[in-house]
Amino acid sequence: MSDPLLADLDVIILDYGAGNLRSVVRAVERVGARPEVASEPAALDEADVVILPGVGAAADTMRNLRERALVEPIREYIAADRPFLGVCMGLQALMTVSEEGGEHACLDVLQGRVVRLPAGRKIPHMGWNQVALRRRTPLFEGIPDGSHFYFVHSYYCDMAEPAEVVAVAEYGTDVTAAVERGRLAATQFHPEKSGAYGLRIYGNFLREHACA
Amino acid sequence: MLTKRIIGCFDVDNGRVVKGISFVELRDAGDPVELATLYDHEGIDELVFLDITASHEDRNTVVDMVRRTADRVFIPFTVGGGLRSDDDMMLMLESGADKITINTAAVERPALISEGAQRFGSQCIVVAIDARTESDGSMQVYTHGGRRPTGIDAVEWAREVVERGAGEIMLTSMNTDGHQDGYDIPLTRAVSDAVGVPVIASGGAGNAQHMIDAIAEGNADAVLAASIFHFGTHPIMDVKRQMRAAGIPMRMEQADYDDVL
């Protein structure tokens, strides 16, 4: 099941105590890569690809990243336009500020606020929602527009730069589903829990940067 | 549009699926992991494993099942049965479960809900409620697998568990469970309309129309089914096609992991 192109990639999955890394690790392995789980900043130095997964609350996430001295290394890594994939809280943590449980400064890599989903629907937004592509990028290679991905979140990213939004899901508003800027990509949905197309997201991202 | 979910449920005793399951294509129809893999392939949206093992002294069997499931199944799954502390929850989540579900333990010690929600996030915490509509019309919560009445009103309890941090409610009607004659629509509707979190209807699924009714009339966000899929007489995608034809948004993709990579 190992893909020679991907097997040599140094894929780092950042562990900052958010739990349930196993699904992400297995999904990345399933597409043929050999990821390493790491929590020390030095792991970013040699990485070909960094994946920031995550569930839970924004404040905990930022505190965990600070305690592990990962904040500046992540910012520098992304500023150097090296391949980085954020998932769920790993997307929200990239934003300027999160309103979840007060105001919490985040990594400020992507400009905009993390805000509560609009009232009137069940929260959390939980389940398989249809993802509409705003533009075609390699991340969604081989995935039909309108495919379903698994979401579970109560806050979403209100992006200051709409051009960075590559896909949205309708849930009372156009929820940011995927963003891309250079070699940074991030999804609000969980690709590791989104069946075959979810795995394809990981495969697409890794293949895109294996060639670079 | 957010689709409605069909959730497959397995009762597991000492690592084996109970209730007769007869899939010809399975080498070992009692292996929950093999069944989970098949259901994923057949288009199920989510899975629940309920560990009904009498003794919970030895968790290794369940942990092994959860780990093997996480290795092979790339859709969300929930694990419950005998979880009594946030450390119990942690063990399941670390092993690869996406959510945990608690029932009797939450009634006995409601603080367990908030402890889990604070440590892992509400999205991980599914509170299961077993309820019965009594002859006087009241809706009462039962514990211990539906055997013990609590005197607690089901709608009030649903509101309380959400206040304490439950991210989802799995609602089983003791009146309809096991009859395959349709979900308990009034109960489902009463609870779903009372809370702001998703509600999974459970108990009574016999065909696609029952699921349509639970969603359209009962306002359920998801429907749970055990036995109707277990014999292959109601293929999951057939049920989904009928539900979609009735106007319910459904995910029609099926996971073929070999094909897509």
PDB file of N, CA, C and O in Angstrom, chain B residues 195-252:
ATOM      1  N   VAL B 195     -34.163  20.772  22.131  1.00  0.00           N
ATOM      2  CA  VAL B 195     -32.722  20.989  22.273  1.00  0.00           C
ATOM      3  C   VAL B 195     -32.108  21.527  20.969  1.00  0.00           C
ATOM      4  O   VAL B 195     -32.648  21.310  19.885  1.00  0.00           O
ATOM      5  N   GLY B 196     -30.970  22.192  21.138  1.00  0.00           N
ATOM      6  CA  GLY B 196     -30.294  22.770  19.975  1.00  0.00           C
ATOM      7  C   GLY B 196     -29.231  21.891  19.370  1.00  0.00           C
ATOM      8  O   GLY B 196     -28.567  22.284  18.416  1.00  0.00           O
ATOM      9  N   VAL B 197     -29.019  20.692  19.921  1.00  0.00           N
ATOM     10  CA  VAL B 197     -28.010  19.782  19.376  1.00  0.00           C
ATOM     11  C   VAL B 197     -28.692  18.710  18.532  1.00  0.00           C
ATOM     12  O   VAL B 197     -29.901  18.491  18.660  1.00  0.00           O
ATOM     13  N   PRO B 198     -27.930  18.035  17.671  1.00  0.00           N
ATOM     14  CA  PRO B 198     -28.533  16.977  16.855  1.00  0.00           C
ATOM     15  C   PRO B 198     -29.093  15.835  17.705  1.00  0.00           C
ATOM     16  O   PRO B 198     -28.535  15.496  18.754  1.00  0.00           O
ATOM     17  N   VAL B 199     -30.208  15.269  17.242  1.00  0.00           N
ATOM     18  CA  VAL B 199     -30.843  14.137  17.914  1.00  0.00           C
ATOM     19  C   VAL B 199     -30.893  12.949  16.955  1.00  0.00           C
ATOM     20  O   VAL B 199     -31.327  13.075  15.810  1.00  0.00           O
ATOM     21  N   ILE B 200     -30.422  11.814  17.458  1.00  0.00           N
ATOM     22  CA  ILE B 200     -30.444  10.562  16.702  1.00  0.00           C
ATOM     23  C   ILE B 200     -31.650   9.765  17.180  1.00  0.00           C
ATOM     24  O   ILE B 200     -31.749   9.439  18.365  1.00  0.00           O
ATOM     25  N   ALA B 201     -32.567   9.450  16.265  1.00  0.00           N
ATOM     26  CA  ALA B 201     -33.711   8.611  16.623  1.00  0.00           C
ATOM     27  C   ALA B 201     -33.281   7.154  16.614  1.00  0.00           C
ATOM     28  O   ALA B 201     -32.562   6.716  15.724  1.00  0.00           O
ATOM     29  N   SER B 202     -33.736   6.412  17.626  1.00  0.00           N
ATOM     30  CA  SER B 202     -33.364   5.002  17.727  1.00  0.00           C
ATOM     31  C   SER B 202     -34.536   4.190  18.249  1.00  0.00           C
ATOM     32  O   SER B 202     -35.306   4.655  19.084  1.00  0.00           O
ATOM     33  N   GLY B 203     -34.642   2.971  17.732  1.00  0.00           N
ATOM     34  CA  GLY B 203     -35.658   2.042  18.225  1.00  0.00           C
ATOM     35  C   GLY B 203     -36.860   1.959  17.310  1.00  0.00           C
ATOM     36  O   GLY B 203     -37.679   2.877  17.276  1.00  0.00           O
ATOM     37  N   GLY B 204     -36.956   0.865  16.555  1.00  0.00           N
ATOM     38  CA  GLY B 204     -38.156   0.624  15.766  1.00  0.00           C
ATOM     39  C   GLY B 204     -37.988   0.633  14.264  1.00  0.00           C
ATOM     40  O   GLY B 204     -38.962   0.474  13.534  1.00  0.00           O
ATOM     41  N   ALA B 205     -36.752   0.823  13.788  1.00  0.00           N
ATOM     42  CA  ALA B 205     -36.548   0.882  12.343  1.00  0.00           C
ATOM     43  C   ALA B 205     -36.877  -0.457  11.694  1.00  0.00           C
ATOM     44  O   ALA B 205     -36.346  -1.492  12.097  1.00  0.00           O
ATOM     45  N   GLY B 206     -37.764  -0.449  10.721  1.00  0.00           N
ATOM     46  CA  GLY B 206     -38.071  -1.665   9.979  1.00  0.00           C
ATOM     47  C   GLY B 206     -37.952  -1.484   8.485  1.00  0.00           C
ATOM     48  O   GLY B 206     -37.781  -2.446   7.738  1.00  0.00           O
ATOM     49  N   ASN B 207     -38.048  -0.238   8.033  1.00  0.00           N
ATOM     50  CA  ASN B 207     -37.915   0.021   6.596  1.00  0.00           C
ATOM     51  C   ASN B 207     -37.583   1.498   6.368  1.00  0.00           C
ATOM     52  O   ASN B 207     -37.493   2.289   7.321  1.00  0.00           O
ATOM     53  N   ALA B 208     -37.428   1.857   5.087  1.00  0.00           N
ATOM     54  CA  ALA B 208     -37.029   3.221   4.749  1.00  0.00           C
ATOM     55  C   ALA B 208     -38.083   4.240   5.155  1.00  0.00           C
ATOM     56  O   ALA B 208     -37.762   5.344   5.591  1.00  0.00           O
ATOM     57  N   GLN B 209     -39.360   3.853   5.032  1.00  0.00           N
ATOM     58  CA  GLN B 209     -40.422   4.802   5.370  1.00  0.00           C
ATOM     59  C   GLN B 209     -40.352   5.210   6.845  1.00  0.00           C
ATOM     60  O   GLN B 209     -40.614   6.363   7.182  1.00  0.00           O
ATOM     61  N   HIS B 210     -39.985   4.261   7.692  1.00  0.00           N
ATOM     62  CA  HIS B 210     -39.846   4.594   9.115  1.00  0.00           C
ATOM     63  C   HIS B 210     -38.788   5.679   9.321  1.00  0.00           C
ATOM     64  O   HIS B 210     -38.949   6.573  10.155  1.00  0.00           O
ATOM     65  N   MET B 211     -37.708   5.574   8.555  1.00  0.00           N
ATOM     66  CA  MET B 211     -36.631   6.558   8.682  1.00  0.00           C
ATOM     67  C   MET B 211     -37.073   7.912   8.139  1.00  0.00           C
ATOM     68  O   MET B 211     -36.763   8.959   8.704  1.00  0.00           O
ATOM     69  N   ILE B 212     -37.806   7.870   7.034  1.00  0.00           N
ATOM     70  CA  ILE B 212     -38.343   9.109   6.468  1.00  0.00           C
ATOM     71  C   ILE B 212     -39.251   9.797   7.497  1.00  0.00           C
ATOM     72  O   ILE B 212     -39.154  11.002   7.739  1.00  0.00           O
ATOM     73  N   ASP B 213     -40.107   9.009   8.147  1.00  0.00           N
ATOM     74  CA  ASP B 213     -41.032   9.574   9.137  1.00  0.00           C
ATOM     75  C   ASP B 213     -40.287  10.164  10.328  1.00  0.00           C
ATOM     76  O   ASP B 213     -40.650  11.231  10.833  1.00  0.00           O
ATOM     77  N   ALA B 214     -39.258   9.456  10.803  1.00  0.00           N
ATOM     78  CA  ALA B 214     -38.510   9.942  11.969  1.00  0.00           C
ATOM     79  C   ALA B 214     -37.866  11.296  11.676  1.00  0.00           C
ATOM     80  O   ALA B 214     -37.761  12.150  12.554  1.00  0.00           O
ATOM     81  N   ILE B 215     -37.467  11.500  10.422  1.00  0.00           N
ATOM     82  CA  ILE B 215     -36.815  12.759  10.041  1.00  0.00           C
ATOM     83  C   ILE B 215     -37.854  13.824   9.698  1.00  0.00           C
ATOM     84  O   ILE B 215     -37.823  14.949  10.213  1.00  0.00           O
ATOM     85  N   ALA B 216     -38.815  13.469   8.844  1.00  0.00           N
ATOM     86  CA  ALA B 216     -39.792  14.458   8.379  1.00  0.00           C
ATOM     87  C   ALA B 216     -40.806  14.812   9.469  1.00  0.00           C
ATOM     88  O   ALA B 216     -41.192  15.972   9.608  1.00  0.00           O
ATOM     89  N   GLU B 217     -41.238  13.815  10.237  1.00  0.00           N
ATOM     90  CA  GLU B 217     -42.258  14.064  11.268  1.00  0.00           C
ATOM     91  C   GLU B 217     -41.646  14.229  12.661  1.00  0.00           C
ATOM     92  O   GLU B 217     -42.153  14.985  13.483  1.00  0.00           O
ATOM     93  N   GLY B 218     -40.583  13.470  12.905  1.00  0.00           N
ATOM     94  CA  GLY B 218     -39.982  13.494  14.239  1.00  0.00           C
ATOM     95  C   GLY B 218     -38.861  14.506  14.383  1.00  0.00           C
ATOM     96  O   GLY B 218     -38.313  14.658  15.468  1.00  0.00           O
ATOM     97  N   ASN B 219     -38.492  15.165  13.275  1.00  0.00           N
ATOM     98  CA  ASN B 219     -37.422  16.172  13.281  1.00  0.00           C
ATOM     99  C   ASN B 219     -36.073  15.614  13.739  1.00  0.00           C
ATOM    100  O   ASN B 219     -35.241  16.344  14.287  1.00  0.00           O
ATOM    101  N   ALA B 220     -35.863  14.324  13.515  1.00  0.00           N
ATOM    102  CA  ALA B 220     -34.572  13.727  13.859  1.00  0.00           C
ATOM    103  C   ALA B 220     -33.502  14.199  12.876  1.00  0.00           C
ATOM    104  O   ALA B 220     -33.783  14.481  11.714  1.00  0.00           O
ATOM    105  N   ASP B 221     -32.271  14.312  13.381  1.00  0.00           N
ATOM    106  CA  ASP B 221     -31.146  14.691  12.529  1.00  0.00           C
ATOM    107  C   ASP B 221     -30.441  13.469  11.959  1.00  0.00           C
ATOM    108  O   ASP B 221     -29.703  13.562  10.983  1.00  0.00           O
ATOM    109  N   ALA B 222     -30.659  12.342  12.590  1.00  0.00           N
ATOM    110  CA  ALA B 222     -30.047  11.095  12.154  1.00  0.00           C
ATOM    111  C   ALA B 222     -30.928   9.954  12.631  1.00  0.00           C
ATOM    112  O   ALA B 222     -31.691  10.110  13.592  1.00  0.00           O
ATOM    113  N   VAL B 223     -30.840   8.825  11.950  1.00  0.00           N
ATOM    114  CA  VAL B 223     -31.601   7.650  12.379  1.00  0.00           C
ATOM    115  C   VAL B 223     -30.638   6.501  12.613  1.00  0.00           C
ATOM    116  O   VAL B 223     -29.724   6.272  11.826  1.00  0.00           O
ATOM    117  N   LEU B 224     -30.849   5.803  13.711  1.00  0.00           N
ATOM    118  CA  LEU B 224     -30.001   4.673  14.058  1.00  0.00           C
ATOM    119  C   LEU B 224     -30.757   3.384  13.754  1.00  0.00           C
ATOM    120  O   LEU B 224     -31.967   3.303  13.967  1.00  0.00           O
ATOM    121  N   ALA B 225     -30.027   2.436  13.213  1.00  0.00           N
ATOM    122  CA  ALA B 225     -30.661   1.155  12.926  1.00  0.00           C
ATOM    123  C   ALA B 225     -29.686   0.030  13.201  1.00  0.00           C
ATOM    124  O   ALA B 225     -28.504   0.141  12.903  1.00  0.00           O
ATOM    125  N   ALA B 226     -30.195  -1.020  13.774  1.00  0.00           N
ATOM    126  CA  ALA B 226     -29.359  -2.183  14.017  1.00  0.00           C
ATOM    127  C   ALA B 226     -29.791  -3.288  13.083  1.00  0.00           C
ATOM    128  O   ALA B 226     -29.237  -3.478  12.004  1.00  0.00           O
ATOM    129  N   SER B 227     -30.851  -3.968  13.448  1.00  0.00           N
ATOM    130  CA  SER B 227     -31.138  -5.238  12.777  1.00  0.00           C
ATOM    131  C   SER B 227     -31.570  -5.108  11.318  1.00  0.00           C
ATOM    132  O   SER B 227     -31.396  -6.041  10.563  1.00  0.00           O
ATOM    133  N   ILE B 228     -32.124  -3.960  10.894  1.00  0.00           N
ATOM    134  CA  ILE B 228     -32.676  -3.990   9.531  1.00  0.00           C
ATOM    135  C   ILE B 228     -31.589  -4.158   8.462  1.00  0.00           C
ATOM    136  O   ILE B 228     -31.854  -4.693   7.411  1.00  0.00           O
ATOM    137  N   PHE B 229     -30.375  -3.724   8.762  1.00  0.00           N
ATOM    138  CA  PHE B 229     -29.320  -3.911   7.765  1.00  0.00           C
ATOM    139  C   PHE B 229     -28.607  -5.254   7.925  1.00  0.00           C
ATOM    140  O   PHE B 229     -27.884  -5.687   7.049  1.00  0.00           O
ATOM    141  N   HIS B 230     -28.804  -5.882   9.081  1.00  0.00           N
ATOM    142  CA  HIS B 230     -27.954  -7.016   9.421  1.00  0.00           C
ATOM    143  C   HIS B 230     -28.206  -8.245   8.567  1.00  0.00           C
ATOM    144  O   HIS B 230     -27.415  -9.164   8.553  1.00  0.00           O
ATOM    145  N   PHE B 231     -29.315  -8.292   7.867  1.00  0.00           N
ATOM    146  CA  PHE B 231     -29.610  -9.495   7.088  1.00  0.00           C
ATOM    147  C   PHE B 231     -29.513  -9.256   5.596  1.00  0.00           C
ATOM    148  O   PHE B 231     -29.794 -10.130   4.799  1.00  0.00           O
ATOM    149  N   GLY B 232     -29.135  -8.052   5.221  1.00  0.00           N
ATOM    150  CA  GLY B 232     -28.962  -7.781   3.797  1.00  0.00           C
ATOM    151  C   GLY B 232     -30.268  -7.603   3.046  1.00  0.00           C
ATOM    152  O   GLY B 232     -30.264  -7.395   1.835  1.00  0.00           O
ATOM    153  N   THR B 233     -31.401  -7.672   3.736  1.00  0.00           N
ATOM    154  CA  THR B 233     -32.687  -7.537   3.050  1.00  0.00           C
ATOM    155  C   THR B 233     -33.004  -6.075   2.728  1.00  0.00           C
ATOM    156  O   THR B 233     -33.798  -5.798   1.846  1.00  0.00           O
ATOM    157  N   HIS B 234     -32.395  -5.149   3.476  1.00  0.00           N
ATOM    158  CA  HIS B 234     -32.558  -3.726   3.185  1.00  0.00           C
ATOM    159  C   HIS B 234     -31.172  -3.139   2.918  1.00  0.00           C
ATOM    160  O   HIS B 234     -30.561  -2.581   3.822  1.00  0.00           O
ATOM    161  N   PRO B 235     -30.683  -3.260   1.688  1.00  0.00           N
ATOM    162  CA  PRO B 235     -29.354  -2.685   1.417  1.00  0.00           C
ATOM    163  C   PRO B 235     -29.344  -1.190   1.734  1.00  0.00           C
ATOM    164  O   PRO B 235     -30.329  -0.485   1.476  1.00  0.00           O
ATOM    165  N   ILE B 236     -28.250  -0.744   2.320  1.00  0.00           N
ATOM    166  CA  ILE B 236     -28.176   0.638   2.793  1.00  0.00           C
ATOM    167  C   ILE B 236     -28.462   1.634   1.671  1.00  0.00           C
ATOM    168  O   ILE B 236     -29.223   2.587   1.855  1.00  0.00           O
ATOM    169  N   MET B 237     -27.877   1.392   0.498  1.00  0.00           N
ATOM    170  CA  MET B 237     -28.067   2.367  -0.584  1.00  0.00           C
ATOM    171  C   MET B 237     -29.508   2.359  -1.103  1.00  0.00           C
ATOM    172  O   MET B 237     -30.007   3.389  -1.544  1.00  0.00           O
ATOM    173  N   ASP B 238     -30.186   1.218  -1.039  1.00  0.00           N
ATOM    174  CA  ASP B 238     -31.608   1.188  -1.420  1.00  0.00           C
ATOM    175  C   ASP B 238     -32.423   2.077  -0.481  1.00  0.00           C
ATOM    176  O   ASP B 238     -33.280   2.843  -0.908  1.00  0.00           O
ATOM    177  N   VAL B 239     -32.146   1.939   0.807  1.00  0.00           N
ATOM    178  CA  VAL B 239     -32.845   2.757   1.807  1.00  0.00           C
ATOM    179  C   VAL B 239     -32.566   4.231   1.554  1.00  0.00           C
ATOM    180  O   VAL B 239     -33.473   5.076   1.570  1.00  0.00           O
ATOM    181  N   LYS B 240     -31.283   4.551   1.278  1.00  0.00           N
ATOM    182  CA  LYS B 240     -30.931   5.953   1.031  1.00  0.00           C
ATOM    183  C   LYS B 240     -31.626   6.498  -0.219  1.00  0.00           C
ATOM    184  O   LYS B 240     -32.074   7.640  -0.237  1.00  0.00           O
ATOM    185  N   ARG B 241     -31.710   5.678  -1.254  1.00  0.00           N
ATOM    186  CA  ARG B 241     -32.389   6.134  -2.478  1.00  0.00           C
ATOM    187  C   ARG B 241     -33.852   6.455  -2.199  1.00  0.00           C
ATOM    188  O   ARG B 241     -34.384   7.455  -2.680  1.00  0.00           O
ATOM    189  N   GLN B 242     -34.501   5.606  -1.405  1.00  0.00           N
ATOM    190  CA  GLN B 242     -35.914   5.866  -1.067  1.00  0.00           C
ATOM    191  C   GLN B 242     -36.051   7.145  -0.247  1.00  0.00           C
ATOM    192  O   GLN B 242     -36.990   7.917  -0.442  1.00  0.00           O
ATOM    193  N   MET B 243     -35.111   7.346   0.660  1.00  0.00           N
ATOM    194  CA  MET B 243     -35.181   8.545   1.494  1.00  0.00           C
ATOM    195  C   MET B 243     -34.955   9.794   0.653  1.00  0.00           C
ATOM    196  O   MET B 243     -35.630  10.811   0.818  1.00  0.00           O
ATOM    197  N   ARG B 244     -34.009   9.702  -0.264  1.00  0.00           N
ATOM    198  CA  ARG B 244     -33.743  10.851  -1.130  1.00  0.00           C
ATOM    199  C   ARG B 244     -34.948  11.151  -2.023  1.00  0.00           C
ATOM    200  O   ARG B 244     -35.298  12.312  -2.257  1.00  0.00           O
ATOM    201  N   ALA B 245     -35.600  10.072  -2.505  1.00  0.00           N
ATOM    202  CA  ALA B 245     -36.787  10.257  -3.348  1.00  0.00           C
ATOM    203  C   ALA B 245     -37.901  10.956  -2.566  1.00  0.00           C
ATOM    204  O   ALA B 245     -38.761  11.615  -3.144  1.00  0.00           O
ATOM    205  N   ALA B 246     -37.876  10.795  -1.239  1.00  0.00           N
ATOM    206  CA  ALA B 246     -38.883  11.450  -0.398  1.00  0.00           C
ATOM    207  C   ALA B 246     -38.481  12.884  -0.044  1.00  0.00           C
ATOM    208  O   ALA B 246     -39.157  13.532   0.752  1.00  0.00           O
ATOM    209  N   GLY B 247     -37.387  13.335  -0.620  1.00  0.00           N
ATOM    210  CA  GLY B 247     -37.001  14.731  -0.417  1.00  0.00           C
ATOM    211  C   GLY B 247     -36.008  14.964   0.701  1.00  0.00           C
ATOM    212  O   GLY B 247     -35.737  16.110   1.055  1.00  0.00           O
ATOM    213  N   ILE B 248     -35.452  13.891   1.256  1.00  0.00           N
ATOM    214  CA  ILE B 248     -34.492  14.039   2.355  1.00  0.00           C
ATOM    215  C   ILE B 248     -33.071  14.059   1.776  1.00  0.00           C
ATOM    216  O   ILE B 248     -32.722  13.173   0.987  1.00  0.00           O
ATOM    217  N   PRO B 249     -32.289  15.078   2.144  1.00  0.00           N
ATOM    218  CA  PRO B 249     -30.922  15.135   1.623  1.00  0.00           C
ATOM    219  C   PRO B 249     -30.078  13.978   2.180  1.00  0.00           C
ATOM    220  O   PRO B 249     -30.008  13.796   3.397  1.00  0.00           O
ATOM    221  N   MET B 250     -29.494  13.202   1.304  1.00  0.00           N
ATOM    222  CA  MET B 250     -28.703  12.042   1.716  1.00  0.00           C
ATOM    223  C   MET B 250     -27.361  12.038   0.990  1.00  0.00           C
ATOM    224  O   MET B 250     -27.255  12.504  -0.134  1.00  0.00           O
ATOM    225  N   ARG B 251     -26.354  11.493   1.645  1.00  0.00           N
ATOM    226  CA  ARG B 251     -25.044  11.297   0.999  1.00  0.00           C
ATOM    227  C   ARG B 251     -25.110  10.008   0.184  1.00  0.00           C
ATOM    228  O   ARG B 251     -25.368   8.936   0.742  1.00  0.00           O
ATOM    229  N   MET B 252     -24.882  10.095  -1.111  1.00  0.00           N
ATOM    230  CA  MET B 252     -25.020   8.906  -1.949  1.00  0.00           C
ATOM    231  C   MET B 252     -23.669   8.274  -2.324  1.00  0.00           C
ATOM    232  O   MET B 252     -23.639   7.254  -2.997  1.00  0.00           O
TER     233      MET B 252
END
